Amino acid sequence: MKSLQRQLVVWLVCLFMVVGLFAAGISFYSAQRQANELLDHQLRQIALSVDDGDRLSEMGARLSSESPTEREQDFVIQTWVKNSVARTSRPGFYLPSANKTGFSDIVTPSGRWRVYSILYPDRTVQVSLADEVRFQIAIQSANRVLFSTLILIALSALLVVLVIRYALKPLEQVANEASSREISSLTPLPLSNVPQEIAPLIVAMNDLIARLGAAFDLQRQFVADAAHELRTPVAALRLQIDNLSTNSAHGDLEIRIEEMRRGTQRASRLINQLLQMAQCEGRLEPSRRENLQLNTLVAETVAQYIPFANERAVDLGMIKNDEVTIYGNSDDIRILIGNLIDNAVRYVARYGKVDVGISKIDEIARVTIIDNGPGIPDAALPRVFDRFFRAASQDTGGNGIGLAIVKAIAKLESASVSLVNRENGAGLVATVDFKAMENISLVRKV
């Protein structure tokens, strides 16, 4: 795991080093230029002050008493008469004579020399200094600046570490606050003293905590409701089993077995719906989507519920079947339409009627399921998609979870679903709108 503090320190120290080196380079360039200008001025002044060079012998004698290092750093003064050296300040060392007045650079086996020459009618005066000496003077001047720069870099790095630690201390406090909490704590993390740039991260984390809290509450409620709903059929089965053990009359036995069969069917249906709900809520998007002929899919689903409708003496059929294509998951949409049909057939009275229609309205593929049942009280309509909520009586055999599954699948399929009471009489209208497809070939199959 990368340390933000370490990265900031390393990058800032490296930045200071680069700036320091750049400043040292500029300082060296400036020092070398100033040294060259000063030394060129001295070369010229010395050359102008030399007359016929009668004191050069005295300078040469003094030069012999100097150390080699001191001797190498001295100016070399020569006077030429015609084509031969008349006098020199460094015996045994000679530089070629220049052929013009002014500055020139002469390269010899001993190194490069900067020379200023004055040509008189009867003689030539020449003053020179090794470039190595000039370079060393510039280096010494730049070193003083570089030393100061290095000290400033070290102090700046220390200051950077302290400032970054101080700036990141609120984050450390938030981290300690989060790590020291109980696993069940969903209190938002504190935002006090958090840097403005970090505040959005803490806000996002608090939002995630709030959503996790809501999900945990929903899950706890789901488990509690499921346990409550399963308790009734299980208790009924236990009671019926006890009755079987105490009553062995053949006619009564058949009645008890039929009651047990209905109880097991209800428990099985509830368990299947709970599994469907858990699968729907555990996904962010459908697992597989493809081009679907909605009219064919709905017709097949209606056919599956014909036996159930006949058992309850309900007239189930299709009144409109427009051909329309959508993009979605066939299994999920079968469950969605099936739960709406099941809900309509289950709550309509005997000899009632349930009509299913498919129509294409502009870019909308609409499925409508219309029944002539008792409808839903207006006050209960906002809650019909809540889990385990039942607006009708308990003797319908419903578990109050089918419409919750419809709502969850509609969200996955980006569809809209609504339930409204019929305006022209008793009954309910369930509407599901999907996005219709105009050009199937442009949709990618997965």
GROMACS .gro file of C-alpha atoms in nm:
model
  446
    1MET     CA    1   0.000   0.000   0.000
    2LYS     CA    2   0.143   0.337  -0.102
    3SER     CA    3   0.188   0.609   0.161
    4LEU     CA    4   0.051   0.948   0.056
    5GLN     CA    5   0.274   1.120   0.310
    6ARG     CA    6   0.587   0.941   0.182
    7GLN     CA    7   0.499   1.021  -0.178
    8LEU     CA    8   0.446   1.390  -0.100
    9VAL     CA    9   0.774   1.411   0.092
   10VAL     CA   10   0.972   1.231  -0.180
   11TRP     CA   11   0.824   1.436  -0.464
   12LEU     CA   12   0.866   1.769  -0.287
   13VAL     CA   13   1.224   1.692  -0.176
   14CYS     CA   14   1.307   1.584  -0.532
   15LEU     CA   15   1.151   1.907  -0.657
   16PHE     CA   16   1.365   2.106  -0.413
   17MET     CA   17   1.673   1.914  -0.528
   18VAL     CA   18   1.601   1.987  -0.893
   19VAL     CA   19   1.540   2.355  -0.815
   20GLY     CA   20   1.857   2.360  -0.602
   21LEU     CA   21   2.066   2.206  -0.878
   22PHE     CA   22   1.918   2.445  -1.130
   23ALA     CA   23   1.996   2.736  -0.898
   24ALA     CA   24   2.351   2.603  -0.847
   25GLY     CA   25   2.400   2.584  -1.223
   26ILE     CA   26   2.279   2.940  -1.265
   27SER     CA   27   2.503   3.048  -0.976
   28PHE     CA   28   2.806   2.879  -1.132
   29TYR     CA   29   2.734   3.034  -1.470
   30SER     CA   30   2.693   3.376  -1.310
   31ALA     CA   31   3.006   3.335  -1.093
   32GLN     CA   32   3.213   3.220  -1.390
   33ARG     CA   33   3.093   3.511  -1.600
   34GLN     CA   34   3.167   3.764  -1.327
   35ALA     CA   35   3.508   3.607  -1.259
   36ASN     CA   36   3.596   3.617  -1.629
   37GLU     CA   37   3.493   3.979  -1.658
   38LEU     CA   38   3.695   4.073  -1.348
   39LEU     CA   39   4.002   3.876  -1.453
   40ASP     CA   40   3.985   4.012  -1.810
   41HIS     CA   41   3.980   4.361  -1.660
   42GLN     CA   42   4.286   4.276  -1.447
   43LEU     CA   43   4.467   4.133  -1.748
   44ARG     CA   44   4.409   4.456  -1.936
   45GLN     CA   45   4.507   4.680  -1.645
   46ILE     CA   46   4.826   4.484  -1.582
   47ALA     CA   47   4.919   4.502  -1.949
   48LEU     CA   48   4.863   4.878  -1.952
   49SER     CA   49   5.076   4.923  -1.641
   50VAL     CA   50   5.377   4.742  -1.781
   51ASP     CA   51   5.631   4.980  -1.938
   52ASP     CA   52   5.937   4.816  -2.087
   53GLY     CA   53   5.931   4.523  -1.844
   54ASP     CA   54   6.241   4.614  -1.648
   55ARG     CA   55   6.086   4.485  -1.324
   56LEU     CA   56   5.992   4.144  -1.466
   57SER     CA   57   6.326   3.996  -1.355
   58GLU     CA   58   6.245   4.099  -0.999
   59MET     CA   59   5.899   3.938  -1.033
   60GLY     CA   60   6.060   3.619  -1.168
   61ALA     CA   61   6.290   3.600  -0.868
   62ARG     CA   62   5.997   3.632  -0.632
   63LEU     CA   63   5.809   3.367  -0.836
   64SER     CA   64   6.086   3.114  -0.775
   65SER     CA   65   6.021   3.136  -0.399
   66GLU     CA   66   5.652   3.053  -0.435
   67SER     CA   67   5.501   2.706  -0.413
   68PRO     CA   68   5.400   2.528  -0.734
   69THR     CA   69   5.033   2.589  -0.653
   70GLU     CA   70   5.088   2.959  -0.596
   71ARG     CA   71   5.302   2.981  -0.907
   72GLU     CA   72   5.033   2.822  -1.121
   73GLN     CA   73   4.779   3.078  -1.004
   74ASP     CA   74   4.990   3.384  -1.092
   75PHE     CA   75   4.957   3.599  -1.399
   76VAL     CA   76   5.231   3.546  -1.660
   77ILE     CA   77   5.371   3.873  -1.799
   78GLN     CA   78   5.594   3.874  -2.107
   79THR     CA   79   5.750   4.150  -2.316
   80TRP     CA   80   5.853   4.078  -2.669
   81VAL     CA   81   6.107   4.270  -2.875
   82LYS     CA   82   6.074   4.185  -3.235
   83ASN     CA   83   6.033   3.805  -3.241
   84SER     CA   84   6.200   3.709  -2.914
   85VAL     CA   85   6.100   3.729  -2.547
   86ALA     CA   86   6.296   4.008  -2.378
   87ARG     CA   87   6.162   3.962  -2.028
   88THR     CA   88   5.910   3.730  -1.850
   89SER     CA   89   5.769   3.699  -1.500
   90ARG     CA   90   5.793   3.318  -1.513
   91PRO     CA   91   6.135   3.202  -1.628
   92GLY     CA   92   6.133   2.898  -1.849
   93PHE     CA   93   5.769   2.940  -1.950
   94TYR     CA   94   5.677   3.111  -2.275
   95LEU     CA   95   5.355   3.162  -2.466
   96PRO     CA   96   5.337   3.239  -2.836
   97SER     CA   97   5.325   3.607  -2.924
   98ALA     CA   98   4.991   3.750  -3.037
   99ASN     CA   99   4.968   3.939  -3.364
  100LYS     CA  100   4.706   4.195  -3.257
  101THR     CA  101   4.606   4.405  -2.960
  102GLY     CA  102   4.324   4.261  -2.750
  103PHE     CA  103   4.210   3.936  -2.595
  104SER     CA  104   4.280   3.593  -2.739
  105ASP     CA  105   4.278   3.230  -2.627
  106ILE     CA  106   4.594   3.024  -2.669
  107VAL     CA  107   4.603   2.646  -2.632
  108THR     CA  108   4.930   2.490  -2.518
  109PRO     CA  109   5.027   2.142  -2.393
  110SER     CA  110   4.995   2.279  -2.039
  111GLY     CA  111   4.637   2.392  -2.098
  112ARG     CA  112   4.427   2.677  -2.229
  113TRP     CA  113   4.527   3.038  -2.156
  114ARG     CA  114   4.343   3.366  -2.166
  115VAL     CA  115   4.577   3.637  -2.305
  116TYR     CA  116   4.561   4.015  -2.336
  117SER     CA  117   4.820   4.169  -2.569
  118ILE     CA  118   4.925   4.527  -2.647
  119LEU     CA  119   5.133   4.582  -2.959
  120TYR     CA  120   5.367   4.883  -2.938
  121PRO     CA  121   5.596   4.996  -3.223
  122ASP     CA  122   5.906   4.865  -3.047
  123ARG     CA  123   5.772   4.586  -2.830
  124THR     CA  124   5.476   4.369  -2.739
  125VAL     CA  125   5.335   4.333  -2.386
  126GLN     CA  126   5.142   4.017  -2.315
  127VAL     CA  127   4.959   3.923  -1.987
  128SER     CA  128   4.802   3.576  -1.954
  129LEU     CA  129   4.624   3.358  -1.701
  130ALA     CA  130   4.539   2.986  -1.720
  131ASP     CA  131   4.171   2.904  -1.783
  132GLU     CA  132   4.198   2.640  -1.510
  133VAL     CA  133   4.263   2.918  -1.258
  134ARG     CA  134   3.963   3.112  -1.383
  135PHE     CA  135   3.750   2.796  -1.362
  136GLN     CA  136   3.860   2.723  -1.005
  137ILE     CA  137   3.773   3.076  -0.896
  138ALA     CA  138   3.424   3.032  -1.042
  139ILE     CA  139   3.389   2.693  -0.872
  140GLN     CA  140   3.485   2.838  -0.535
  141SER     CA  141   3.232   3.116  -0.573
  142ALA     CA  142   2.958   2.872  -0.681
  143ASN     CA  143   3.040   2.629  -0.399
  144ARG     CA  144   2.960   2.892  -0.142
  145VAL     CA  145   2.620   2.942  -0.303
  146LEU     CA  146   2.568   2.566  -0.345
  147PHE     CA  147   2.649   2.502   0.022
  148SER     CA  148   2.390   2.755   0.127
  149THR     CA  149   2.142   2.602  -0.115
  150LEU     CA  150   2.197   2.251   0.024
  151ILE     CA  151   2.137   2.379   0.377
  152LEU     CA  152   1.815   2.544   0.262
  153ILE     CA  153   1.706   2.222   0.087
  154ALA     CA  154   1.766   2.019   0.402
  155LEU     CA  155   1.575   2.268   0.616
  156SER     CA  156   1.295   2.283   0.357
  157ALA     CA  157   1.269   1.902   0.349
  158LEU     CA  158   1.238   1.894   0.726
  159LEU     CA  159   0.976   2.166   0.713
  160VAL     CA  160   0.789   1.980   0.438
  161VAL     CA  161   0.775   1.664   0.651
  162LEU     CA  162   0.641   1.858   0.949
  163VAL     CA  163   0.385   2.049   0.741
  164ILE     CA  164   0.260   1.734   0.562
  165ARG     CA  165   0.228   1.548   0.890
  166TYR     CA  166   0.032   1.837   1.035
  167ALA     CA  167  -0.188   1.863   0.723
  168LEU     CA  168  -0.261   1.488   0.717
  169LYS     CA  169  -0.322   1.460   1.091
  170PRO     CA  170  -0.703   1.503   1.048
  171LEU     CA  171  -0.698   1.206   0.807
  172GLU     CA  172  -0.512   1.000   1.064
  173GLN     CA  173  -0.772   1.096   1.322
  174VAL     CA  174  -1.052   0.990   1.087
  175ALA     CA  175  -0.873   0.660   1.020
  176ASN     CA  176  -0.830   0.599   1.393
  177GLU     CA  177  -1.194   0.687   1.448
  178ALA     CA  178  -1.303   0.437   1.182
  179SER     CA  179  -1.072   0.156   1.299
  180SER     CA  180  -1.173   0.192   1.665
  181ARG     CA  181  -1.546   0.160   1.600
  182GLU     CA  182  -1.761  -0.139   1.669
  183ILE     CA  183  -1.858  -0.340   1.362
  184SER     CA  184  -2.221  -0.246   1.414
  185SER     CA  185  -2.154   0.129   1.435
  186LEU     CA  186  -2.289   0.325   1.139
  187THR     CA  187  -2.231   0.677   1.274
  188PRO     CA  188  -2.095   0.917   1.008
  189LEU     CA  189  -1.724   0.995   1.022
  190PRO     CA  190  -1.641   1.341   1.157
  191LEU     CA  191  -1.577   1.624   0.910
  192SER     CA  192  -1.430   1.873   1.156
  193ASN     CA  193  -1.078   1.998   1.070
  194VAL     CA  194  -1.070   1.784   0.755
  195PRO     CA  195  -0.893   1.958   0.462
  196GLN     CA  196  -1.123   2.090   0.193
  197GLU     CA  197  -0.968   1.861  -0.068
  198ILE     CA  198  -1.030   1.552   0.148
  199ALA     CA  199  -1.381   1.648   0.260
  200PRO     CA  200  -1.552   1.505  -0.054
  201LEU     CA  201  -1.393   1.165   0.019
  202ILE     CA  202  -1.523   1.169   0.377
  203VAL     CA  203  -1.867   1.282   0.255
  204ALA     CA  204  -1.871   0.995   0.004
  205MET     CA  205  -1.769   0.750   0.277
  206ASN     CA  206  -2.045   0.881   0.503
  207ASP     CA  207  -2.292   0.842   0.218
  208LEU     CA  208  -2.172   0.484   0.170
  209ILE     CA  209  -2.212   0.422   0.545
  210ALA     CA  210  -2.566   0.562   0.530
  211ARG     CA  211  -2.652   0.339   0.233
  212LEU     CA  212  -2.500   0.038   0.409
  213GLY     CA  213  -2.705   0.122   0.715
  214ALA     CA  214  -3.020   0.137   0.505
  215ALA     CA  215  -2.928  -0.193   0.338
  216PHE     CA  216  -2.863  -0.358   0.676
  217ASP     CA  217  -3.193  -0.229   0.810
  218LEU     CA  218  -3.368  -0.357   0.501
  219GLN     CA  219  -3.198  -0.693   0.533
  220ARG     CA  220  -3.287  -0.720   0.901
  221GLN     CA  221  -3.646  -0.628   0.822
  222PHE     CA  222  -3.647  -0.879   0.537
  223VAL     CA  223  -3.525  -1.160   0.761
  224ALA     CA  224  -3.773  -1.066   1.033
  225ASP     CA  225  -4.062  -1.050   0.786
  226ALA     CA  226  -3.959  -1.376   0.620
  227ALA     CA  227  -3.937  -1.551   0.956
  228HIS     CA  228  -4.278  -1.416   1.048
  229GLU     CA  229  -4.434  -1.525   0.720
  230LEU     CA  230  -4.279  -1.871   0.734
  231ARG     CA  231  -4.391  -1.917   1.093
  232THR     CA  232  -4.760  -1.932   0.995
  233PRO     CA  233  -4.746  -2.219   0.739
  234VAL     CA  234  -4.496  -2.410   0.951
  235ALA     CA  235  -4.717  -2.377   1.259
  236ALA     CA  236  -5.019  -2.484   1.055
  237LEU     CA  237  -4.832  -2.791   0.931
  238ARG     CA  238  -4.731  -2.884   1.285
  239LEU     CA  239  -5.092  -2.849   1.401
  240GLN     CA  240  -5.216  -3.062   1.112
  241ILE     CA  241  -4.959  -3.331   1.185
  242ASP     CA  242  -5.070  -3.335   1.550
  243ASN     CA  243  -5.432  -3.368   1.436
  244LEU     CA  244  -5.337  -3.664   1.216
  245SER     CA  245  -5.184  -3.843   1.511
  246THR     CA  246  -5.506  -3.806   1.716
  247ASN     CA  247  -5.769  -3.852   1.447
  248SER     CA  248  -5.753  -4.153   1.216
  249ALA     CA  249  -6.100  -4.132   1.055
  250HIS     CA  250  -6.065  -4.185   0.682
  251GLY     CA  251  -6.277  -3.887   0.575
  252ASP     CA  252  -6.113  -3.655   0.822
  253LEU     CA  253  -5.771  -3.787   0.715
  254GLU     CA  254  -5.829  -3.681   0.356
  255ILE     CA  255  -5.925  -3.331   0.473
  256ARG     CA  256  -5.612  -3.304   0.687
  257ILE     CA  257  -5.390  -3.421   0.403
  258GLU     CA  258  -5.543  -3.164   0.169
  259GLU     CA  259  -5.483  -2.891   0.426
  260MET     CA  260  -5.121  -3.003   0.459
  261ARG     CA  261  -5.083  -3.001   0.083
  262ARG     CA  262  -5.206  -2.642   0.063
  263GLY     CA  263  -4.979  -2.545   0.353
  264THR     CA  264  -4.673  -2.696   0.190
  265GLN     CA  265  -4.761  -2.528  -0.140
  266ARG     CA  266  -4.786  -2.192   0.031
  267ALA     CA  267  -4.457  -2.242   0.216
  268SER     CA  268  -4.287  -2.359  -0.103
  269ARG     CA  269  -4.418  -2.059  -0.296
  270LEU     CA  270  -4.303  -1.821  -0.024
  271ILE     CA  271  -3.957  -1.976  -0.019
  272ASN     CA  272  -3.929  -1.948  -0.398
  273GLN     CA  273  -4.036  -1.584  -0.386
  274LEU     CA  274  -3.786  -1.510  -0.109
  275LEU     CA  275  -3.512  -1.663  -0.322
  276GLN     CA  276  -3.623  -1.456  -0.621
  277MET     CA  277  -3.622  -1.140  -0.411
  278ALA     CA  278  -3.274  -1.215  -0.274
  279GLN     CA  279  -3.143  -1.277  -0.627
  280CYS     CA  280  -3.296  -0.954  -0.760
  281GLU     CA  281  -3.162  -0.739  -0.477
  282GLY     CA  282  -2.818  -0.897  -0.503
  283ARG     CA  283  -2.765  -0.781  -0.863
  284LEU     CA  284  -2.691  -0.436  -0.998
  285GLU     CA  285  -2.787  -0.532  -1.354
  286PRO     CA  286  -2.930  -0.832  -1.541
  287SER     CA  287  -2.684  -1.118  -1.580
  288ARG     CA  288  -2.768  -1.173  -1.949
  289ARG     CA  289  -2.957  -0.953  -2.191
  290GLU     CA  290  -3.070  -1.017  -2.548
  291ASN     CA  291  -3.321  -0.914  -2.813
  292LEU     CA  292  -3.666  -1.037  -2.706
  293GLN     CA  293  -3.998  -1.061  -2.886
  294LEU     CA  294  -4.206  -0.923  -2.601
  295ASN     CA  295  -4.540  -1.037  -2.749
  296THR     CA  296  -4.417  -1.398  -2.774
  297LEU     CA  297  -4.271  -1.395  -2.424
  298VAL     CA  298  -4.590  -1.253  -2.270
  299ALA     CA  299  -4.809  -1.500  -2.459
  300GLU     CA  300  -4.603  -1.790  -2.327
  301THR     CA  301  -4.629  -1.653  -1.973
  302VAL     CA  302  -5.007  -1.616  -2.003
  303ALA     CA  303  -5.028  -1.977  -2.123
  304GLN     CA  304  -4.842  -2.093  -1.813
  305TYR     CA  305  -5.106  -1.934  -1.587
  306ILE     CA  306  -5.410  -2.067  -1.775
  307PRO     CA  307  -5.438  -2.382  -1.552
  308PHE     CA  308  -5.415  -2.166  -1.237
  309ALA     CA  309  -5.683  -1.931  -1.373
  310ASN     CA  310  -5.909  -2.225  -1.469
  311GLU     CA  311  -5.869  -2.367  -1.120
  312ARG     CA  312  -6.003  -2.040  -0.978
  313ALA     CA  313  -6.268  -2.005  -1.253
  314VAL     CA  314  -6.109  -1.688  -1.390
  315ASP     CA  315  -6.118  -1.591  -1.755
  316LEU     CA  316  -5.753  -1.517  -1.846
  317GLY     CA  317  -5.668  -1.413  -2.200
  318MET     CA  318  -5.502  -1.160  -2.430
  319ILE     CA  319  -5.693  -0.871  -2.583
  320LYS     CA  320  -5.407  -0.712  -2.778
  321ASN     CA  321  -5.082  -0.859  -2.902
  322ASP     CA  322  -4.876  -0.604  -3.098
  323GLU     CA  323  -4.543  -0.731  -3.224
  324VAL     CA  324  -4.268  -0.543  -3.042
  325THR     CA  325  -3.903  -0.611  -2.961
  326ILE     CA  326  -3.719  -0.512  -2.644
  327TYR     CA  327  -3.371  -0.569  -2.503
  328GLY     CA  328  -3.362  -0.750  -2.169
  329ASN     CA  329  -3.333  -1.068  -1.966
  330SER     CA  330  -3.604  -1.319  -2.058
  331ASP     CA  331  -3.607  -1.499  -1.722
  332ASP     CA  332  -3.648  -1.177  -1.525
  333ILE     CA  333  -3.925  -1.047  -1.752
  334ARG     CA  334  -4.113  -1.378  -1.731
  335ILE     CA  335  -4.108  -1.350  -1.351
  336LEU     CA  336  -4.215  -0.983  -1.366
  337ILE     CA  337  -4.514  -1.047  -1.597
  338GLY     CA  338  -4.596  -1.374  -1.423
  339ASN     CA  339  -4.615  -1.213  -1.079
  340LEU     CA  340  -4.851  -0.944  -1.210
  341ILE     CA  341  -5.076  -1.207  -1.373
  342ASP     CA  342  -5.062  -1.422  -1.059
  343ASN     CA  343  -5.155  -1.121  -0.847
  344ALA     CA  344  -5.451  -1.037  -1.072
  345VAL     CA  345  -5.583  -1.395  -1.090
  346ARG     CA  346  -5.534  -1.450  -0.718
  347TYR     CA  347  -5.726  -1.142  -0.604
  348VAL     CA  348  -6.009  -1.138  -0.860
  349ALA     CA  349  -6.333  -1.310  -0.760
  350ARG     CA  350  -6.448  -1.643  -0.905
  351TYR     CA  351  -6.574  -1.608  -1.262
  352GLY     CA  352  -6.378  -1.287  -1.284
  353LYS     CA  353  -6.179  -1.169  -1.580
  354VAL     CA  354  -5.813  -1.081  -1.641
  355ASP     CA  355  -5.709  -0.928  -1.976
  356VAL     CA  356  -5.348  -0.895  -2.089
  357GLY     CA  357  -5.248  -0.659  -2.369
  358ILE     CA  358  -4.929  -0.554  -2.549
  359SER     CA  359  -4.907  -0.230  -2.743
  360LYS     CA  360  -4.634  -0.014  -2.895
  361ILE     CA  361  -4.666   0.358  -2.825
  362ASP     CA  362  -4.391   0.558  -2.998
  363GLU     CA  363  -4.071   0.421  -2.840
  364ILE     CA  364  -4.252   0.248  -2.553
  365ALA     CA  365  -4.348  -0.121  -2.539
  366ARG     CA  366  -4.638  -0.137  -2.293
  367VAL     CA  367  -4.782  -0.443  -2.119
  368THR     CA  368  -5.119  -0.393  -1.945
  369ILE     CA  369  -5.291  -0.640  -1.714
  370ILE     CA  370  -5.651  -0.546  -1.637
  371ASP     CA  371  -5.876  -0.726  -1.391
  372ASN     CA  372  -6.227  -0.671  -1.258
  373GLY     CA  373  -6.138  -0.754  -0.899
  374PRO     CA  374  -6.192  -0.541  -0.588
  375GLY     CA  375  -5.903  -0.305  -0.667
  376ILE     CA  376  -5.684  -0.149  -0.398
  377PRO     CA  377  -5.783   0.129  -0.156
  378ASP     CA  378  -5.626   0.458  -0.263
  379ALA     CA  379  -5.453   0.495   0.073
  380ALA     CA  380  -5.280   0.159   0.023
  381LEU     CA  381  -5.160   0.217  -0.335
  382PRO     CA  382  -4.828   0.384  -0.234
  383ARG     CA  383  -4.736   0.073  -0.031
  384VAL     CA  384  -4.832  -0.205  -0.270
  385PHE     CA  385  -4.469  -0.262  -0.375
  386ASP     CA  386  -4.348  -0.295  -0.015
  387ARG     CA  387  -4.241  -0.643   0.087
  388PHE     CA  388  -4.502  -0.849   0.273
  389PHE     CA  389  -4.767  -0.577   0.239
  390ARG     CA  390  -5.112  -0.708   0.151
  391ALA     CA  391  -5.400  -0.473   0.090
  392ALA     CA  392  -5.656  -0.755   0.054
  393SER     CA  393  -5.767  -1.024   0.296
  394GLN     CA  394  -5.535  -1.301   0.410
  395ASP     CA  395  -5.738  -1.584   0.251
  396THR     CA  396  -5.611  -1.523  -0.102
  397GLY     CA  397  -5.298  -1.729  -0.047
  398GLY     CA  398  -5.065  -1.442  -0.136
  399ASN     CA  399  -4.747  -1.363   0.057
  400GLY     CA  400  -4.722  -0.992  -0.011
  401ILE     CA  401  -4.387  -1.028  -0.183
  402GLY     CA  402  -4.477  -1.077  -0.551
  403LEU     CA  403  -4.514  -0.705  -0.626
  404ALA     CA  404  -4.188  -0.629  -0.444
  405ILE     CA  405  -4.015  -0.869  -0.684
  406VAL     CA  406  -4.188  -0.692  -0.976
  407LYS     CA  407  -4.051  -0.357  -0.859
  408ALA     CA  408  -3.696  -0.496  -0.814
  409ILE     CA  409  -3.692  -0.656  -1.161
  410ALA     CA  410  -3.836  -0.342  -1.322
  411LYS     CA  411  -3.546  -0.144  -1.173
  412LEU     CA  412  -3.295  -0.395  -1.314
  413GLU     CA  413  -3.456  -0.379  -1.659
  414SER     CA  414  -3.489   0.003  -1.657
  415ALA     CA  415  -3.864  -0.042  -1.690
  416SER     CA  416  -4.144   0.146  -1.514
  417VAL     CA  417  -4.434  -0.027  -1.341
  418SER     CA  418  -4.754   0.117  -1.195
  419LEU     CA  419  -5.081   0.000  -1.042
  420VAL     CA  420  -5.396   0.213  -1.060
  421ASN     CA  421  -5.764   0.147  -0.996
  422ARG     CA  422  -5.989   0.137  -1.301
  423GLU     CA  423  -6.182   0.456  -1.362
  424ASN     CA  424  -6.493   0.295  -1.508
  425GLY     CA  425  -6.557   0.039  -1.236
  426ALA     CA  426  -6.405  -0.213  -0.999
  427GLY     CA  427  -6.071  -0.359  -1.084
  428LEU     CA  428  -5.705  -0.280  -1.118
  429VAL     CA  429  -5.479  -0.187  -1.410
  430ALA     CA  430  -5.113  -0.290  -1.394
  431THR     CA  431  -4.888  -0.123  -1.651
  432VAL     CA  432  -4.526  -0.205  -1.739
  433ASP     CA  433  -4.337   0.014  -1.987
  434PHE     CA  434  -4.021  -0.107  -2.160
  435LYS     CA  435  -3.807   0.075  -2.413
  436ALA     CA  436  -3.898  -0.056  -2.757
  437MET     CA  437  -3.632  -0.121  -3.020
  438GLU     CA  438  -3.652   0.013  -3.374
  439ASN     CA  439  -3.332  -0.135  -3.517
  440ILE     CA  440  -3.249  -0.472  -3.367
  441SER     CA  441  -2.921  -0.509  -3.556
  442LEU     CA  442  -2.769  -0.211  -3.377
  443VAL     CA  443  -2.806  -0.371  -3.033
  444ARG     CA  444  -2.520  -0.583  -2.909
  445LYS     CA  445  -2.614  -0.928  -2.785
  446VAL     CA  446  -2.445  -1.057  -2.473
   0.00000   0.00000   0.00000
